[in-house]
Coordinates of C-alpha atoms in Angstrom, one line a residue:
M1 CA 84.9 137.5 67.1
V2 CA 87.8 135.6 68.6
E3 CA 90.5 138.1 69.6
K4 CA 93.4 138.3 71.9
G5 CA 92.6 139.4 75.5
L6 CA 89.4 137.4 75.9
K7 CA 89.3 136.1 79.4
S8 CA 87.3 134.2 81.9
E9 CA 87.4 132.8 85.4
S10 CA 86.0 129.6 86.9
R11 CA 85.6 128.7 90.6
T12 CA 85.2 125.7 92.8
V13 CA 85.5 124.7 96.4
V14 CA 87.9 121.9 97.4
S15 CA 85.7 119.0 98.5
A16 CA 85.8 115.2 98.9
E17 CA 85.0 114.9 95.1
N18 CA 88.0 116.9 93.8
V19 CA 90.9 115.9 96.2
A20 CA 93.9 113.9 95.0
A21 CA 92.9 110.8 97.1
T22 CA 89.5 110.6 95.4
M23 CA 90.7 111.4 91.9
G24 CA 93.5 108.9 92.0
S25 CA 96.3 111.4 91.4
G26 CA 97.7 111.1 94.9
D27 CA 96.7 109.9 98.4
M28 CA 96.1 113.2 100.2
Q29 CA 93.1 115.2 101.0
V30 CA 94.2 118.3 99.0
F31 CA 93.0 119.8 95.7
A32 CA 94.0 117.4 92.9
T33 CA 96.1 118.5 90.0
P34 CA 93.6 117.0 87.5
A35 CA 90.9 119.1 89.1
M36 CA 93.0 122.2 88.8
V37 CA 93.7 121.5 85.1
A38 CA 90.0 120.9 84.5
L39 CA 89.2 124.3 86.2
M40 CA 91.8 126.0 84.0
E41 CA 90.4 124.3 80.8
N42 CA 86.9 125.4 81.8
A43 CA 88.0 129.0 82.1
A44 CA 89.7 128.9 78.7
M45 CA 86.6 127.3 77.1
N46 CA 84.3 129.9 78.6
A47 CA 86.6 132.8 77.5
V48 CA 85.8 132.2 73.9
A49 CA 82.5 130.3 74.0
G50 CA 80.3 133.4 73.7
V51 CA 82.0 134.7 70.5
L52 CA 82.0 131.4 68.5
E53 CA 79.6 130.8 65.7
P54 CA 76.7 128.4 66.2
G55 CA 77.9 124.8 65.7
V56 CA 81.4 125.6 66.6
S57 CA 83.3 124.7 69.8
T58 CA 86.8 124.4 71.1
V59 CA 88.7 121.3 72.3
G60 CA 91.8 121.2 74.5
V61 CA 94.9 119.7 73.0
E62 CA 97.7 120.7 75.2
M63 CA 98.3 121.7 78.8
S64 CA 101.6 122.7 80.4
V65 CA 101.2 123.7 84.0
S66 CA 102.9 123.7 87.3
H67 CA 101.0 122.9 90.5
V68 CA 103.1 124.7 93.1
K69 CA 101.0 124.8 96.2
A70 CA 98.4 122.6 97.9
S71 CA 94.8 123.8 98.7
P72 CA 93.0 122.2 101.6
V73 CA 89.4 120.9 101.7
G74 CA 87.1 124.0 102.1
A75 CA 89.3 126.4 100.2
E76 CA 87.8 128.3 97.2
V77 CA 90.0 127.9 94.1
T78 CA 89.7 130.3 91.1
A79 CA 91.2 129.7 87.7
S80 CA 91.7 132.3 85.0
A81 CA 92.5 132.0 81.3
V82 CA 93.5 134.8 79.0
L83 CA 93.7 134.3 75.2
T84 CA 97.2 135.4 74.3
E85 CA 97.8 133.9 70.8
I86 CA 95.7 133.1 67.8
D87 CA 97.1 131.1 64.9
G88 CA 94.2 130.1 62.6
R89 CA 92.1 127.7 64.6
K90 CA 94.8 127.3 67.3
L91 CA 94.2 129.3 70.5
T92 CA 96.8 129.7 73.2
F93 CA 95.9 130.8 76.7
E94 CA 97.9 131.8 79.8
V95 CA 96.2 130.1 82.7
R96 CA 96.5 130.6 86.5
A97 CA 94.9 129.2 89.6
W98 CA 94.8 130.6 93.1
D99 CA 93.2 130.3 96.5
D100 CA 93.1 132.7 99.4
K101 CA 96.8 132.2 100.2
G102 CA 98.0 133.0 96.6
T103 CA 98.9 131.3 93.4
I104 CA 98.6 127.5 93.3
G105 CA 99.3 126.8 89.7
E106 CA 100.1 128.5 86.3
G107 CA 101.0 127.7 82.8
R108 CA 99.8 127.5 79.2
H109 CA 96.9 125.8 77.5
V110 CA 96.2 125.3 73.8
R111 CA 92.7 124.7 72.3
F112 CA 91.5 124.3 68.7
I113 CA 88.3 125.7 67.2
V114 CA 86.3 122.8 65.7
D115 CA 83.1 122.2 63.9
R116 CA 81.0 120.1 66.3
E117 CA 79.4 117.8 63.8
R118 CA 82.6 117.1 61.8
F119 CA 84.6 116.5 65.0
L120 CA 82.0 114.1 66.4
A121 CA 81.6 112.3 63.0
K122 CA 85.3 111.4 63.1
L123 CA 84.7 109.3 66.2
G124 CA 82.9 106.8 64.1

């Protein structure tokens, strides 16, 4: 059952694959904002994945975050997501990311519960 308070964490290590220079979001060897957003989305997806009915998933539709501090190559970054609001199929999460020096980003993420087959059928 989907209920407020569900939460999850996702982790990664900053590497050549997820720095801004590689991902095209900047030209520096620091954790890329798109990588941070993906980590936050992964945490939110996982927070509810275990309680959804078979054939059902969630899709991200909105992300509003601040990336306030850089993380160097080799740093471990953790993202958390906590389900704070439920409005029908709309799920709102508070998200945060940090490394060993403290918070690097935070914000809000919205996902919708979808039927997998119907969702994919709309793609044509």
